[in-house]
Short mmCIF file of C-alpha atoms in Angstrom, two decimals:
data_model
loop_
_atom_site.label_atom_id
_atom_site.label_comp_id
_atom_site.label_asym_id
_atom_site.label_seq_id
_atom_site.Cartn_x
_atom_site.Cartn_y
_atom_site.Cartn_z
CA UNK K 232 -0.01 0.02 -0.01
CA UNK K 233 1.21 3.50 -0.83
CA UNK K 234 1.39 6.13 1.92
CA UNK K 235 0.94 9.86 1.52
CA UNK K 236 3.95 11.93 2.54
CA UNK K 237 3.87 15.69 2.94
CA UNK K 238 6.95 17.75 1.81
CA UNK K 239 7.30 21.25 3.16
CA UNK K 240 9.70 23.75 1.70
CA UNK K 241 11.35 25.84 4.43
CA UNK K 242 13.83 28.70 4.21
CA UNK K 243 17.19 27.54 5.67
CA UNK K 244 17.48 29.97 8.54
CA UNK K 245 16.96 29.92 12.31
CA UNK K 246 13.46 29.30 13.56
CA UNK K 247 11.89 27.96 10.38
CA UNK K 248 11.15 24.33 11.47
CA UNK K 249 9.33 24.85 14.82
CA UNK K 250 6.25 26.74 13.51
CA UNK K 251 5.14 23.98 11.18
CA UNK K 252 5.64 21.32 13.84
CA UNK K 253 3.76 23.42 16.38
CA UNK K 254 0.82 23.82 13.93
CA UNK K 255 0.58 20.10 13.57
CA UNK K 256 0.69 19.56 17.35
CA UNK K 257 -1.99 22.13 17.96
CA UNK K 258 -4.22 20.47 15.38
CA UNK K 259 -3.82 17.13 17.16
CA UNK K 260 -1.81 15.57 14.27
CA UNK K 261 0.80 13.01 15.22
CA UNK K 262 4.09 12.87 13.28
CA UNK K 263 4.86 9.21 12.58
CA UNK K 264 8.26 9.90 11.03
CA UNK K 265 10.12 12.69 9.37
CA UNK K 266 13.22 13.48 7.35
CA UNK K 267 14.93 16.76 6.64
CA UNK K 268 17.12 17.53 3.66
CA UNK K 269 18.78 20.81 3.01
CA UNK K 270 20.62 23.08 0.61
CA UNK K 271 22.24 26.41 1.26
CA UNK K 272 18.99 28.30 0.71
CA UNK K 273 16.19 26.01 1.76
CA UNK K 274 15.26 22.71 3.42
CA UNK K 275 12.75 20.10 2.56
CA UNK K 276 10.85 18.55 5.46
CA UNK K 277 9.31 15.13 4.60
CA UNK K 278 6.53 14.10 6.99
CA UNK K 279 4.33 11.06 7.43
CA UNK K 280 1.51 11.97 9.80
CA UNK K 281 -1.60 10.49 11.33
CA UNK K 282 -3.95 12.53 9.08
CA UNK K 283 -2.24 13.83 5.91
CA UNK K 284 -5.28 15.62 4.50
CA UNK K 285 -5.89 17.57 7.72
CA UNK K 286 -2.12 18.30 8.02
CA UNK K 287 -1.97 19.49 4.42
CA UNK K 288 -4.92 21.81 5.00
CA UNK K 289 -3.57 23.18 8.29
CA UNK K 290 -0.10 23.87 6.79
CA UNK K 291 -1.31 25.37 3.48
CA UNK K 292 -3.84 27.52 5.42
CA UNK K 293 -0.87 28.90 7.35
CA UNK K 294 1.03 29.76 4.12
CA UNK K 295 3.43 26.81 3.86
CA UNK K 296 4.23 25.37 0.48
CA UNK K 297 3.22 21.72 0.75
CA UNK K 298 3.62 18.88 -1.78
CA UNK K 299 1.95 15.50 -1.38
CA UNK K 300 3.74 12.40 -2.65
CA UNK K 301 3.21 8.69 -2.62
CA UNK K 302 5.80 6.69 -0.73
CA UNK K 303 6.25 3.02 0.20
CA UNK K 304 6.97 1.78 3.73
CA UNK K 305 8.97 -1.45 3.97
CA UNK K 306 9.57 -3.43 7.15
CA UNK K 307 12.99 -5.01 7.51
CA UNK K 308 14.93 -6.76 10.32
CA UNK K 309 16.70 -4.17 12.47
CA UNK K 310 20.11 -5.85 12.24
CA UNK K 311 23.29 -5.69 10.12
CA UNK K 312 22.30 -6.59 6.59
CA UNK K 313 18.58 -5.85 6.88
CA UNK K 314 18.85 -2.87 4.59
CA UNK K 315 21.30 -4.60 2.21
CA UNK K 316 18.83 -7.39 1.56
CA UNK K 317 16.01 -5.02 0.71
CA UNK K 318 18.28 -2.87 -1.52
CA UNK K 319 19.44 -6.05 -3.38
CA UNK K 320 15.79 -7.00 -3.98
CA UNK K 321 15.02 -3.46 -5.21
CA UNK K 322 18.10 -3.49 -7.51
CA UNK K 323 17.22 -6.95 -8.93
CA UNK K 324 13.73 -5.69 -9.67
CA UNK K 325 15.12 -2.70 -11.63
CA UNK K 326 13.40 -0.13 -9.37
CA UNK K 327 14.68 3.48 -9.18
CA UNK K 328 14.83 5.09 -5.71
CA UNK K 329 14.43 8.83 -5.70
CA UNK K 330 15.20 9.00 -1.96
CA UNK K 331 14.67 7.06 1.26
CA UNK K 332 14.85 7.38 5.01
CA UNK K 333 14.49 4.98 7.93
CA UNK K 334 13.45 4.72 11.51
CA UNK K 335 13.36 1.96 14.09
CA UNK K 336 10.60 0.95 16.46
CA UNK K 337 12.50 -0.73 19.32
CA UNK K 338 9.86 -3.36 18.97
CA UNK K 339 10.27 -6.90 17.54
CA UNK K 340 13.76 -5.92 16.27
CA UNK K 341 12.19 -4.36 13.16
CA UNK K 342 12.88 -1.14 11.28
CA UNK K 343 10.90 0.68 8.59
CA UNK K 344 12.32 2.20 5.49
CA UNK K 345 10.37 4.84 3.66
CA UNK K 346 11.10 4.86 -0.10
CA UNK K 347 10.12 7.40 -2.78
CA UNK K 348 10.17 5.37 -6.04
CA UNK K 349 9.97 6.79 -9.51
CA UNK K 350 7.14 4.36 -10.18
CA UNK K 351 5.48 3.43 -6.78
CA UNK K 352 2.80 1.12 -8.28
CA UNK K 353 5.41 -0.97 -10.11
CA UNK K 354 7.59 -0.94 -6.97
CA UNK K 355 4.64 -2.38 -4.88
CA UNK K 356 4.12 -5.18 -7.34
CA UNK K 357 7.81 -6.07 -7.66
CA UNK K 358 8.43 -5.91 -3.91
CA UNK K 359 5.46 -8.28 -3.34
CA UNK K 360 6.88 -10.70 -5.93
CA UNK K 361 10.11 -10.80 -3.96
CA UNK K 362 8.41 -11.25 -0.57
CA UNK K 363 9.42 -7.85 0.80
CA UNK K 364 7.09 -6.80 3.75
CA UNK K 365 5.29 -3.61 2.62
CA UNK K 366 3.33 -1.74 5.27
CA UNK K 367 0.17 0.13 4.96
CA UNK K 368 -0.91 3.20 6.94
CA UNK K 369 -2.73 1.01 9.51
CA UNK K 370 0.21 -1.28 10.07
CA UNK K 371 2.52 1.68 10.36
CA UNK K 372 0.21 3.34 12.85
CA UNK K 373 -0.17 0.14 14.91
CA UNK K 374 3.59 -0.26 15.08
CA UNK K 375 4.06 3.24 16.30
CA UNK K 376 1.29 3.07 18.88
CA UNK K 377 3.16 0.27 20.57
CA UNK K 378 5.96 2.75 21.42
CA UNK K 379 5.66 4.69 24.69
CA UNK K 380 5.68 8.50 24.47
CA UNK K 381 8.89 10.42 23.89
CA UNK K 382 11.61 9.01 26.11
CA UNK K 383 9.06 7.34 28.34
CA UNK K 384 10.26 4.63 30.53
CA UNK K 385 7.79 1.79 31.08
CA UNK K 386 8.95 1.62 34.71
CA UNK K 387 8.83 5.31 35.45
CA UNK K 388 5.95 6.39 33.22
CA UNK K 389 7.78 9.69 32.79
CA UNK K 390 7.63 11.55 29.46
CA UNK K 391 11.06 12.94 28.65
CA UNK K 392 12.76 13.56 25.32
CA UNK K 393 16.53 13.39 25.78
CA UNK K 394 18.75 15.38 23.41
CA UNK K 395 22.24 14.07 22.96
CA UNK K 396 24.07 17.42 22.92
CA UNK K 397 25.07 18.08 26.46
CA UNK K 398 22.42 15.87 27.94
CA UNK K 399 19.78 18.59 27.93
CA UNK K 400 16.09 17.57 27.92
CA UNK K 401 13.40 19.24 25.94
CA UNK K 402 9.74 18.45 25.49
CA UNK K 403 9.68 18.61 21.66
CA UNK K 404 7.14 15.71 21.44
CA UNK K 405 9.32 13.61 19.15
CA UNK K 406 9.22 9.88 19.25
CA UNK K 407 12.21 7.85 20.48
CA UNK K 408 14.82 7.68 17.79
CA UNK K 409 14.08 11.16 16.51
CA UNK K 410 15.35 13.13 19.50
CA UNK K 411 18.89 13.20 18.14
CA UNK K 412 17.63 14.14 14.67
CA UNK K 413 18.17 17.84 15.28
CA UNK K 414 21.69 17.28 16.59
CA UNK K 415 23.25 16.90 13.14
CA UNK K 416 26.09 19.41 12.72
CA UNK K 417 24.76 22.59 11.28
CA UNK K 418 21.05 21.65 11.61
CA UNK K 419 20.19 23.45 14.80
CA UNK K 420 19.59 26.51 12.68
CA UNK K 421 16.30 25.09 11.41
CA UNK K 422 14.74 24.81 14.85
#
């Protein structure tokens, strides 16, 4: 099944990322995963959210340039070689990848890769032929729901989001595995 991904174009300067994320939070829209790519002048924020149509409307209503694209979510073993096996199957099928990003669940030792293929329908058919586990929106949502809130400890029940730089803690509302996302060198300017 194809998923809908939102892509926002943001000016590459301080303070540009937080407003879009805050708008989604205030609208009750959960971010399932995200990726940020940049150039000298602008960044592209890729988002998969709980309600893409509502998110698109909220963001465009606030003046953001938003593009909707079809992507494919593939579940792989979260271990060395998990990605290599899927990429070999994609290469053998002759599929062209425009871009991809990944995240882990910390559940069942599985990871999810999000692929933007040149031809998503052909990719779905060829991946199925090769036995690659493709996830739909429901499966992706169920997998994410099994994760406690940001930095939450099952024992403590506390909701914290640790940031790796200096051990500071911020309540950004990001899921585990994304808290260090903003710690890439040179990327703090987009917050």
